mmCIF file of C-alpha atoms in Angstrom:
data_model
loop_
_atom_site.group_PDB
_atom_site.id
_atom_site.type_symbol
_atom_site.label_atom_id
_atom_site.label_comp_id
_atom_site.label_asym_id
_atom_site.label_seq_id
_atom_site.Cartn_x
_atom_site.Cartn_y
_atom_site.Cartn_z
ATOM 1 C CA UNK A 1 164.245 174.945 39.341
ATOM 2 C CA UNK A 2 161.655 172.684 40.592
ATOM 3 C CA UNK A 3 163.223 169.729 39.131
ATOM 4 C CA UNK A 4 166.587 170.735 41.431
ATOM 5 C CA UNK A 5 164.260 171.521 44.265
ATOM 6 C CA UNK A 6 162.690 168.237 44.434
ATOM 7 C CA UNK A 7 166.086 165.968 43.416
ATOM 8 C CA UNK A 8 168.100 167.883 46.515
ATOM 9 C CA UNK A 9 164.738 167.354 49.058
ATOM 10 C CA UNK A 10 164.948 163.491 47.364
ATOM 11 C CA UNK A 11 168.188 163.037 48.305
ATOM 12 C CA UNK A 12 167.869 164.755 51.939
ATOM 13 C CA UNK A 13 165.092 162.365 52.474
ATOM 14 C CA UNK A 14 167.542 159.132 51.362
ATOM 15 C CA UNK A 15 169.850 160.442 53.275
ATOM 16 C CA UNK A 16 167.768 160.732 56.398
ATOM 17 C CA UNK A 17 166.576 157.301 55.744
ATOM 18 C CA UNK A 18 170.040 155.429 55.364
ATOM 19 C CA UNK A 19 171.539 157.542 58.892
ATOM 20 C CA UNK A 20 168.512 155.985 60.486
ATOM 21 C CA UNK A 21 168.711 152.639 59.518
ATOM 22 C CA UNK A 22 172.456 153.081 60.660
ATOM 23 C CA UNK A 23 171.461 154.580 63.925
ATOM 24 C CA UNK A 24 169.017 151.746 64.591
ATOM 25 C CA UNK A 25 171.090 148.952 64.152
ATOM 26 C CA UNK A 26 173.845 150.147 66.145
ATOM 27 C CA UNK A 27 171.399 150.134 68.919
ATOM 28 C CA UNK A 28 172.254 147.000 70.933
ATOM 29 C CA UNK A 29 168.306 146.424 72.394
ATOM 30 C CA UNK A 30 166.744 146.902 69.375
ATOM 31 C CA UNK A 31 169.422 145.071 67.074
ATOM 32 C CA UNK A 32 168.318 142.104 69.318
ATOM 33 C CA UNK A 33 164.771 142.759 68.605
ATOM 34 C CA UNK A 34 165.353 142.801 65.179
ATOM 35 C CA UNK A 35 167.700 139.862 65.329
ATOM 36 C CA UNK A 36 164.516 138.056 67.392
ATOM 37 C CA UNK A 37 162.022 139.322 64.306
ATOM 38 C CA UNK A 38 164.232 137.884 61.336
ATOM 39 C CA UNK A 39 165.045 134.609 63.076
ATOM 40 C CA UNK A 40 161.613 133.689 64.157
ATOM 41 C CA UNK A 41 160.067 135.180 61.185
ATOM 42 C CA UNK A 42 162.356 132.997 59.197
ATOM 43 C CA UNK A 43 161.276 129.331 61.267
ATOM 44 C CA UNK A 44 157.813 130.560 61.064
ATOM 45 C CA UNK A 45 157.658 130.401 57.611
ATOM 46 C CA UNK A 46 160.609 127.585 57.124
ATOM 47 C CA UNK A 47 157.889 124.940 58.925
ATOM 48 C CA UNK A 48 155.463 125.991 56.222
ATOM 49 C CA UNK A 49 157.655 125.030 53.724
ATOM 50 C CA UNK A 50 158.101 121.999 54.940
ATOM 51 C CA UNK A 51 154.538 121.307 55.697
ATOM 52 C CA UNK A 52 153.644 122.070 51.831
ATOM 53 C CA UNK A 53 154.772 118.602 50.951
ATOM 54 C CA UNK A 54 154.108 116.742 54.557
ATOM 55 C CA UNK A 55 149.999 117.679 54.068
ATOM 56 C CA UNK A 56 150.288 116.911 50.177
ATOM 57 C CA UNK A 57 152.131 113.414 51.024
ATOM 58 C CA UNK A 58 149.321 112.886 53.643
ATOM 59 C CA UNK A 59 146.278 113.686 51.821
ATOM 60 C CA UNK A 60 147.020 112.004 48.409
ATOM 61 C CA UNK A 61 148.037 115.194 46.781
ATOM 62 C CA UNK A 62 144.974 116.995 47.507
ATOM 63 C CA UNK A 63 145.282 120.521 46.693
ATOM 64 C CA UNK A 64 142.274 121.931 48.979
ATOM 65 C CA UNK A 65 144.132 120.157 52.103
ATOM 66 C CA UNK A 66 146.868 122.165 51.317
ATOM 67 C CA UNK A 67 144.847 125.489 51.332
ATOM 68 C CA UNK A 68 143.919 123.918 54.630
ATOM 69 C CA UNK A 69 147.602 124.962 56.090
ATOM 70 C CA UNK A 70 147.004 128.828 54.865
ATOM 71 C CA UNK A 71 143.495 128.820 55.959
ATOM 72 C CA UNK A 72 144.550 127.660 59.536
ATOM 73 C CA UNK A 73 147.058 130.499 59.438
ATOM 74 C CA UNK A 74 144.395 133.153 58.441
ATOM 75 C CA UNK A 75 141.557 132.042 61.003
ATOM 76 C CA UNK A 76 142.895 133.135 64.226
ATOM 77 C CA UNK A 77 143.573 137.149 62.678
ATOM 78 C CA UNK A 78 139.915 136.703 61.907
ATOM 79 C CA UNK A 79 138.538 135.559 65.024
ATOM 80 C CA UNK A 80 140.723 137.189 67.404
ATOM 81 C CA UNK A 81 142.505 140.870 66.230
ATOM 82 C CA UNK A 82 139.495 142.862 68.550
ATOM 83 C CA UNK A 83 140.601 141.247 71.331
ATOM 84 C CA UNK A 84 144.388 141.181 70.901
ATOM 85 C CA UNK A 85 144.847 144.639 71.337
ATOM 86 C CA UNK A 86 142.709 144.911 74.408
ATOM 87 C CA UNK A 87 144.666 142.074 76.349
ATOM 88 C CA UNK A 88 148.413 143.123 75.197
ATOM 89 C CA UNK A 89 148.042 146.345 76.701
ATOM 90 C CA UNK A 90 147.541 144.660 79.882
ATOM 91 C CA UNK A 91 150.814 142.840 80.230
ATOM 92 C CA UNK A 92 154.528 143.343 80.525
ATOM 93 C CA UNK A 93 155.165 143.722 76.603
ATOM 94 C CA UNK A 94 159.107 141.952 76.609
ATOM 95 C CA UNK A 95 157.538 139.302 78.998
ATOM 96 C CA UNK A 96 154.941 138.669 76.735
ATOM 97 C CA UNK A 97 157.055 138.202 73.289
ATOM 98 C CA UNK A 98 159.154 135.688 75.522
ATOM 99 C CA UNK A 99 156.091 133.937 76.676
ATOM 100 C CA UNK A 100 154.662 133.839 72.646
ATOM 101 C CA UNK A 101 158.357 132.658 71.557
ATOM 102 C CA UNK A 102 158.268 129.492 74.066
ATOM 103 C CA UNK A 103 154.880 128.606 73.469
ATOM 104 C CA UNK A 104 155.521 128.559 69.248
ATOM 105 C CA UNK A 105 158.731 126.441 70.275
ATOM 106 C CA UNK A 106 156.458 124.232 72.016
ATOM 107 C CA UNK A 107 153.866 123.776 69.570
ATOM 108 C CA UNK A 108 156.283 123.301 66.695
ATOM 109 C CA UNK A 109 157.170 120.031 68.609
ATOM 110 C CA UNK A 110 153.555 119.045 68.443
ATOM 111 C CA UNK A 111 153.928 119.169 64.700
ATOM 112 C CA UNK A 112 155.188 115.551 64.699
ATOM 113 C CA UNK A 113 152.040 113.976 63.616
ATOM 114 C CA UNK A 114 150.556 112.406 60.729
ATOM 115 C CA UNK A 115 147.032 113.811 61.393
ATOM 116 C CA UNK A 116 146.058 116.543 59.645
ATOM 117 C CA UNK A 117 143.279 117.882 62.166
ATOM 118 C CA UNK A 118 146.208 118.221 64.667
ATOM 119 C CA UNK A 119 148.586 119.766 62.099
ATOM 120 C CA UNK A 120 145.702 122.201 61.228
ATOM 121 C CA UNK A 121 145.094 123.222 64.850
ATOM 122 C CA UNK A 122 148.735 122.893 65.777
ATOM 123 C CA UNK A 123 149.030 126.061 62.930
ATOM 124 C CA UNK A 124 146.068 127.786 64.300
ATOM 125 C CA UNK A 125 147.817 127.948 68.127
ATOM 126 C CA UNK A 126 151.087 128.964 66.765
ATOM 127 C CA UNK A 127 149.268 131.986 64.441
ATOM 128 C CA UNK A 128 147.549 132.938 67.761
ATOM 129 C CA UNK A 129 150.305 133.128 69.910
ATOM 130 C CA UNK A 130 151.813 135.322 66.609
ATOM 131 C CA UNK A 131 148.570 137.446 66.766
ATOM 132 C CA UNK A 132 150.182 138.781 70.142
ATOM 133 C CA UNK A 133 153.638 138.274 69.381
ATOM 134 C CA UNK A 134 153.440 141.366 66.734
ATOM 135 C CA UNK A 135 151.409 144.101 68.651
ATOM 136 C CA UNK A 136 153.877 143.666 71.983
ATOM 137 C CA UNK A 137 156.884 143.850 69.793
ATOM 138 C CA UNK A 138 154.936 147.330 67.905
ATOM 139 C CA UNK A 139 154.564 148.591 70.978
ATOM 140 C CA UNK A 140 157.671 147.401 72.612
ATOM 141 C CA UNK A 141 159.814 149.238 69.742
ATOM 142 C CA UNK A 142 159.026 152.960 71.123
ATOM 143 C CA UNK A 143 160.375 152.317 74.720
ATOM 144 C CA UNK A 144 163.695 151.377 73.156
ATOM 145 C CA UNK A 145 164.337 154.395 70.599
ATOM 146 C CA UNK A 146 163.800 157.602 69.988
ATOM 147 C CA UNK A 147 160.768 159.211 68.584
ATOM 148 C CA UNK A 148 162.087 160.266 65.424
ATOM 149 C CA UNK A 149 162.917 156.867 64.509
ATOM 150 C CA UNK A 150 159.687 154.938 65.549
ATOM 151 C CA UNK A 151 158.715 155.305 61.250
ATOM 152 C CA UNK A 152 161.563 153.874 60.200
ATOM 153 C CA UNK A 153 161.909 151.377 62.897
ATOM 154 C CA UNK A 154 158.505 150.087 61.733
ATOM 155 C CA UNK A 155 159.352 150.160 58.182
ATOM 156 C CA UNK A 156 162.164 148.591 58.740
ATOM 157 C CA UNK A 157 160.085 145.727 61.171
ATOM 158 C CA UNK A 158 157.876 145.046 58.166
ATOM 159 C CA UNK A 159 160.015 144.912 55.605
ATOM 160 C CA UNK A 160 162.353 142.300 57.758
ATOM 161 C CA UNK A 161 159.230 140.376 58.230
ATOM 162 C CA UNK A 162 158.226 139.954 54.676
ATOM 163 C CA UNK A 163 161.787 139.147 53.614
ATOM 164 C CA UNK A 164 161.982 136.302 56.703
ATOM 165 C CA UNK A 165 158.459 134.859 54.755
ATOM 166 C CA UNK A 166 160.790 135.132 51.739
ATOM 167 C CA UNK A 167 164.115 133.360 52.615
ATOM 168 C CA UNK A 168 161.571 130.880 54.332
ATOM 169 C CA UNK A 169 159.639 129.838 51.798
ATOM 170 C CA UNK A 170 162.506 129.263 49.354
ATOM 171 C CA UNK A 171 165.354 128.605 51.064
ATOM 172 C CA UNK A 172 164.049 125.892 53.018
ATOM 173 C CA UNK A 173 166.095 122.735 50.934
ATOM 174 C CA UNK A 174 169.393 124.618 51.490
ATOM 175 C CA UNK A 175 168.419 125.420 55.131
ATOM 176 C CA UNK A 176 167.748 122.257 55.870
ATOM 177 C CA UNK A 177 170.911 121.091 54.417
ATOM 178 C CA UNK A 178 173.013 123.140 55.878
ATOM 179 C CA UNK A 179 171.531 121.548 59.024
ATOM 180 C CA UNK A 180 171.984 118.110 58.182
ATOM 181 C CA UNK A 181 175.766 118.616 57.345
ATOM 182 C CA UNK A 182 175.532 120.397 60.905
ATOM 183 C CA UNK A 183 174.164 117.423 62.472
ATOM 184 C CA UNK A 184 176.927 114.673 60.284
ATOM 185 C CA UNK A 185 179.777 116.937 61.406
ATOM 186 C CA UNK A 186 178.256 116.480 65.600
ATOM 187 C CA UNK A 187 177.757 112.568 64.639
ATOM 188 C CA UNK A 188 180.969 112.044 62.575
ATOM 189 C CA UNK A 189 183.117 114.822 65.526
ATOM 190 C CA UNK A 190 184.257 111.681 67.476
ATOM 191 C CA UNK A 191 183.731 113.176 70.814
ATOM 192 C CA UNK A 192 181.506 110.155 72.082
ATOM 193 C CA UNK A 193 179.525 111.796 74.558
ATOM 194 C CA UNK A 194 178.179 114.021 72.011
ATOM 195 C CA UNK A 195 177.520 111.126 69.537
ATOM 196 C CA UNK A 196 175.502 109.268 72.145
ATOM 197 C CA UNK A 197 173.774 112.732 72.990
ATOM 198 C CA UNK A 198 172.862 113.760 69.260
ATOM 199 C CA UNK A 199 172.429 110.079 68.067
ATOM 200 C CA UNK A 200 168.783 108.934 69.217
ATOM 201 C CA UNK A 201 167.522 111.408 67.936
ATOM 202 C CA UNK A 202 169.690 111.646 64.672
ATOM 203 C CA UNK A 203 166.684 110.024 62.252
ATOM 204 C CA UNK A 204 164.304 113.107 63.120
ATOM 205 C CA UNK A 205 167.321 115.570 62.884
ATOM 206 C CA UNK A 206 168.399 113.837 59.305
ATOM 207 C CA UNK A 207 164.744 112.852 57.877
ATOM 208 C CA UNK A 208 161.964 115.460 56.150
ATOM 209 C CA UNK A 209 160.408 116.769 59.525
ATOM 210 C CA UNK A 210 163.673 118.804 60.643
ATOM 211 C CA UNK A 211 162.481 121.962 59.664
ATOM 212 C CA UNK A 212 160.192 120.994 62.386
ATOM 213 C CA UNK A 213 163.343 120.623 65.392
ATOM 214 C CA UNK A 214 164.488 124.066 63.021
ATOM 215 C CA UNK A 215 161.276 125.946 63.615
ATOM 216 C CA UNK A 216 161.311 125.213 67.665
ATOM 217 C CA UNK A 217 165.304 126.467 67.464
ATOM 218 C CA UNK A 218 164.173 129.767 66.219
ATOM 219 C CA UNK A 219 161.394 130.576 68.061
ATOM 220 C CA UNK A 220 163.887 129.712 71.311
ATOM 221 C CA UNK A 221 166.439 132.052 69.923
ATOM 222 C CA UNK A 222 163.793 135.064 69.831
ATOM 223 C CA UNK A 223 162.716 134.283 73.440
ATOM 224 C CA UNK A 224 166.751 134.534 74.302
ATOM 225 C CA UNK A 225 167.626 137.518 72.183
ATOM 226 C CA UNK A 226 164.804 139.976 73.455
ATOM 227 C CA UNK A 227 165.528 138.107 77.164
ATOM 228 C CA UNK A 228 169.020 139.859 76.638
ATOM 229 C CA UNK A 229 167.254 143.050 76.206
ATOM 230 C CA UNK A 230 167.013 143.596 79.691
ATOM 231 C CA UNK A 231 164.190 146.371 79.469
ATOM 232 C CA UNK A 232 160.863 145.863 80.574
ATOM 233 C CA UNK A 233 158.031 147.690 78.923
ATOM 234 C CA UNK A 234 154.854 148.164 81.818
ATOM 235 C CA UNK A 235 151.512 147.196 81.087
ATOM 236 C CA UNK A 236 149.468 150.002 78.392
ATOM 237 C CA UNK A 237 146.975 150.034 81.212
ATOM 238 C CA UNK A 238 146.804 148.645 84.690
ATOM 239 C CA UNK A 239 144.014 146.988 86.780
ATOM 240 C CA UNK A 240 142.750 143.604 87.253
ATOM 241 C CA UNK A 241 142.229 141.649 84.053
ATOM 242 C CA UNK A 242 138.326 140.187 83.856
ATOM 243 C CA UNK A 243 136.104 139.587 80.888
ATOM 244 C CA UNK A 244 134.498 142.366 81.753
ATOM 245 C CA UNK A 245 137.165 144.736 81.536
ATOM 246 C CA UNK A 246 138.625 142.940 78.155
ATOM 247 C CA UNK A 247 134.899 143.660 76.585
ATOM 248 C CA UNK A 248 134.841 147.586 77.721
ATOM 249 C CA UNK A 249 138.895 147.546 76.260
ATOM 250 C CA UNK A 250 137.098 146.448 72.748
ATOM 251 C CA UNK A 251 134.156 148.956 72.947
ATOM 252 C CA UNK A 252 136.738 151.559 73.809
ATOM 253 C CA UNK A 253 138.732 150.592 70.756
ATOM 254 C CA UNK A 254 135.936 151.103 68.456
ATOM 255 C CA UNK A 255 134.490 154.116 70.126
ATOM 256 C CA UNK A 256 138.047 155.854 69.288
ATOM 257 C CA UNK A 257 137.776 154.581 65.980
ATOM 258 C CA UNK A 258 134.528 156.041 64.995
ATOM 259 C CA UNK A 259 135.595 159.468 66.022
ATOM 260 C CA UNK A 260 138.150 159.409 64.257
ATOM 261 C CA UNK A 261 137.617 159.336 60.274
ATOM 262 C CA UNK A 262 140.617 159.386 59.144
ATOM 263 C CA UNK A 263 141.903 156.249 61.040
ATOM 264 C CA UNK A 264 138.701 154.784 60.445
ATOM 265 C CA UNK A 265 139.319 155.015 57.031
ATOM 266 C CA UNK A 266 142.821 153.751 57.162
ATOM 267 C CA UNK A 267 141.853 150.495 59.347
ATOM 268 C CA UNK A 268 139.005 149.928 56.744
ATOM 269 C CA UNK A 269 141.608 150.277 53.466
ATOM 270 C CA UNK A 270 143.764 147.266 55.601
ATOM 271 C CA UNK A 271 141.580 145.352 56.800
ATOM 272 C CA UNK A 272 140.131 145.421 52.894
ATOM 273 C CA UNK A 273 143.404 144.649 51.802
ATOM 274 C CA UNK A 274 144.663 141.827 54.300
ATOM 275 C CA UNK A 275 141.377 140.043 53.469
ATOM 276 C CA UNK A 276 142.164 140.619 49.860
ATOM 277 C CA UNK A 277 145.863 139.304 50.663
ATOM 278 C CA UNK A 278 144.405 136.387 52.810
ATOM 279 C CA UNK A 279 141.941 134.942 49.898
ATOM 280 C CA UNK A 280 144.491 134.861 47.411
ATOM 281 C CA UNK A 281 146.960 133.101 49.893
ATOM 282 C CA UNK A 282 144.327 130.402 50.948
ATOM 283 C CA UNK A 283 142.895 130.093 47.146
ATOM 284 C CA UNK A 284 145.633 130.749 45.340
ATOM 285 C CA UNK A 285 147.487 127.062 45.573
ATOM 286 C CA UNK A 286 144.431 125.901 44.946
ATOM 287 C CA UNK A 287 144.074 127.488 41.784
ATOM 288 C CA UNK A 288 148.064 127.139 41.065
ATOM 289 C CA UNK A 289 147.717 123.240 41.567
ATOM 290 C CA UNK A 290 144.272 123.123 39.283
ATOM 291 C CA UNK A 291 144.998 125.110 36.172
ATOM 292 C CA UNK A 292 148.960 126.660 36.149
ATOM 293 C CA UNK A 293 150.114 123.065 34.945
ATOM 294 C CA UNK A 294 153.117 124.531 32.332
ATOM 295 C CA UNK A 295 156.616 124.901 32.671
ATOM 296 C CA UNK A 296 157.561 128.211 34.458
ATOM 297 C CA UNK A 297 159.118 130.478 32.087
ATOM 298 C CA UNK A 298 163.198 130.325 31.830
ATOM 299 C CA UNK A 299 163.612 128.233 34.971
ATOM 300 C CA UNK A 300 164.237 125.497 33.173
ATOM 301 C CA UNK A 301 167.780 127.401 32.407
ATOM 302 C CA UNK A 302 168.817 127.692 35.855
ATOM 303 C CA UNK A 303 169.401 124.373 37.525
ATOM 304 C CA UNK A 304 169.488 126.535 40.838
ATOM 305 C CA UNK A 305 166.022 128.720 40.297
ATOM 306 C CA UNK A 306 164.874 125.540 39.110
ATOM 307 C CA UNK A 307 165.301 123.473 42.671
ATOM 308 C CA UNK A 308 164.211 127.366 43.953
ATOM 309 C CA UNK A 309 161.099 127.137 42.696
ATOM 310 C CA UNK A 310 159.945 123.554 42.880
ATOM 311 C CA UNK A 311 156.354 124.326 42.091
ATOM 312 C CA UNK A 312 154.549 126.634 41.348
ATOM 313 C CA UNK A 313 152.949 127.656 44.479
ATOM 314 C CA UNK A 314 156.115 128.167 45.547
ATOM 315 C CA UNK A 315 156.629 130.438 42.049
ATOM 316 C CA UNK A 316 153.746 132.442 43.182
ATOM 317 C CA UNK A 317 154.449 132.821 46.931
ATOM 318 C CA UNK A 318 158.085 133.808 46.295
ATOM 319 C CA UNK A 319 156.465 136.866 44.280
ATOM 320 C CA UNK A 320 153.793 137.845 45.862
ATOM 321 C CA UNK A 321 156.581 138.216 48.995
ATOM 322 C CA UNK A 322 159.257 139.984 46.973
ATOM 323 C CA UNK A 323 156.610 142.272 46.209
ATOM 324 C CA UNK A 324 155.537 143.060 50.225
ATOM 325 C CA UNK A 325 159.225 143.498 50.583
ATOM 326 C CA UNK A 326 159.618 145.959 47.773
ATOM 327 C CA UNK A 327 156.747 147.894 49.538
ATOM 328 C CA UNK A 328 158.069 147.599 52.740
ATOM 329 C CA UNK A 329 161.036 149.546 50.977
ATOM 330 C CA UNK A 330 159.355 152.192 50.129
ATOM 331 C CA UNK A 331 157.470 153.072 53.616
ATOM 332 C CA UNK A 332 159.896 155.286 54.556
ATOM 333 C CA UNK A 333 160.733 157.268 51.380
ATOM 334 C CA UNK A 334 156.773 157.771 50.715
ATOM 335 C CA UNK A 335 155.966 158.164 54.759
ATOM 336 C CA UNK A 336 157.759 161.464 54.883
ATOM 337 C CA UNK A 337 156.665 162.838 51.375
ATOM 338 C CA UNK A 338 152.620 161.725 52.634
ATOM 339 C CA UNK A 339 153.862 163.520 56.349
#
């Protein structure tokens, strides 16, 4: 009997789940918030892939200046998550994503460089502007939906931004190829003007650093889709912005959380576990490129796995990111049975 109890409540809750997820995307504004998410999630991590072998080709193959790219990445959620918080509430949250989406596009261009200070700095702006990027679109998503489906919106968020790391660490040869044949087909079209438009710049479009012109395209397709929105979100909290007030905003934020045990407890368990997350992300090619120096296991039998995973770092990122998309999965189902 309790067997049958707990299948039918099972299948109420997948059921439940899947008309969500239906209702949600049928949703025009936040379908093009999504749309934003996967797309710029997808560039974000696309330039990485290309940067792999840019800072390896630069620095002789050295495997700590390559920990150097995820390093970059992990400093600025380090340095600056206390104050985040306090200065997105203060602004228009939909203004804000579009003002983080043309300022990553802008960046990206920067990435043109063979200096590996600016690439490294270049990384740690574009993470920053991604440090407020995420909280406005969290706290965008309730102004466009109903309350009952702000849990799975934000399961669904997270587990579209772990697969966009996922398509863009290992689909980045047949991304950029499919751009290349894009750009051929413009050059070879015969409309001249187009030629002549496309064709100065054809060398950076055809050569290794397109993910580059690929990364900037995304980041201006976010800023368009969540323009199209056409919904403002006001300001958390009004008033003239000052130091001052950003500093009382933080002590505010931590007063609330030691009052509170159980979120206390819950912002401890993450912050445990994204610094858990973070070391193995900035040691772990390190310790790939040192001492996993084998064949990967049955590759070798799969011409297309094989150009998949090219090395293995990229064998141990694509993992460790099917893995946050499994979870991300699962939110939902396990969200309502811990409710």
């Amino acid at each position: 009997m309790a067997d049958a109890v707990a299948a039918s409540t099972e299948g109420t809750a997948e059921a439940e789940s899947s008309r969500a997820f239906r209702t949600l995307v049928r949703d025009r504004r936040f379908r093009l918030l999504w749309m934003s998410q996967f797309v710029s999630g997808v560039g974000d991590w696309l330039v990485v892939g290309f940067l792999i072998p840019l800072v390896t080709n630069l620095s002789g193959g050295s495997a700590f200046a390559v920990a150097g790219i995820w390093i970059a990445k992990i400093v600025p959620s380090l340095l600056f998550t206390g104050v985040v918080g306090a200065l997105v509430d203060r602004f228009d949250r939909r203004r804000l994503m579009i003002a983080c989406d043309l300022v990553r596009a802008c960046l990206a261009l920067l990435l043109f460089t063979n200096n590996l200070a600016i690439i490294y700095l270049v990384v740690m702006l574009m993470e920053t502007a991604s440090l407020f990027f995420n909280p406005a679109r969290n706290a965008y998503i309730p102004s466009l939906i109903e309350p009952e489906l702000v849990a799975p919106a934000n399961g669904l968020a997270y587990t579209t931004q772990q697969a966009s790391l996922l398509i863009g660490l290992t689909a980045s040869g047949a991304i950029l190829a499919g751009f290349e044949a894009i750009v051929r087909w413009i050059l070879n079209s015969g409309f001249p003007f187009v030629a002549q438009l496309v064709g100065p710049i054809a060398p950076e479009l055809l050569g290794p650093r397109a993910g580059i012109i690929l990364d900037a395209l995304t980041f201006l397709f976010s800023a368009a889709c969540i323009f199209l929105i056409l919904q403002d979100c006001a300001p958390g909290r009004q008033g003239k912005l000052s130091l001052k007030m950003i500093g009382l905003d933080v002590i505010e934020s931590f007063r609330f959380l030691r009052s509170h045990r159980e979120l206390r407890g819950f912002i401890t368990a993450v912050s445990l576990a994204i610094l858990g997350g973070g070391s193995i992300v900035a040691l772990g090619p390190v310790y790939v490129a040192q001492n996993l120096t084998g064949e990967i296991p049955f590759i070798n039998r799969l011409p297309a796995l094989e150009r998949l995973f090219a090395t293995p770092v990229v064998f141990m990122l694509v993992f460790a990111a099917a893995g946050m998309v499994a979870g991300g999965l699962l939110v939902t189902r396990f969200e309502r049975r811990i409710r």
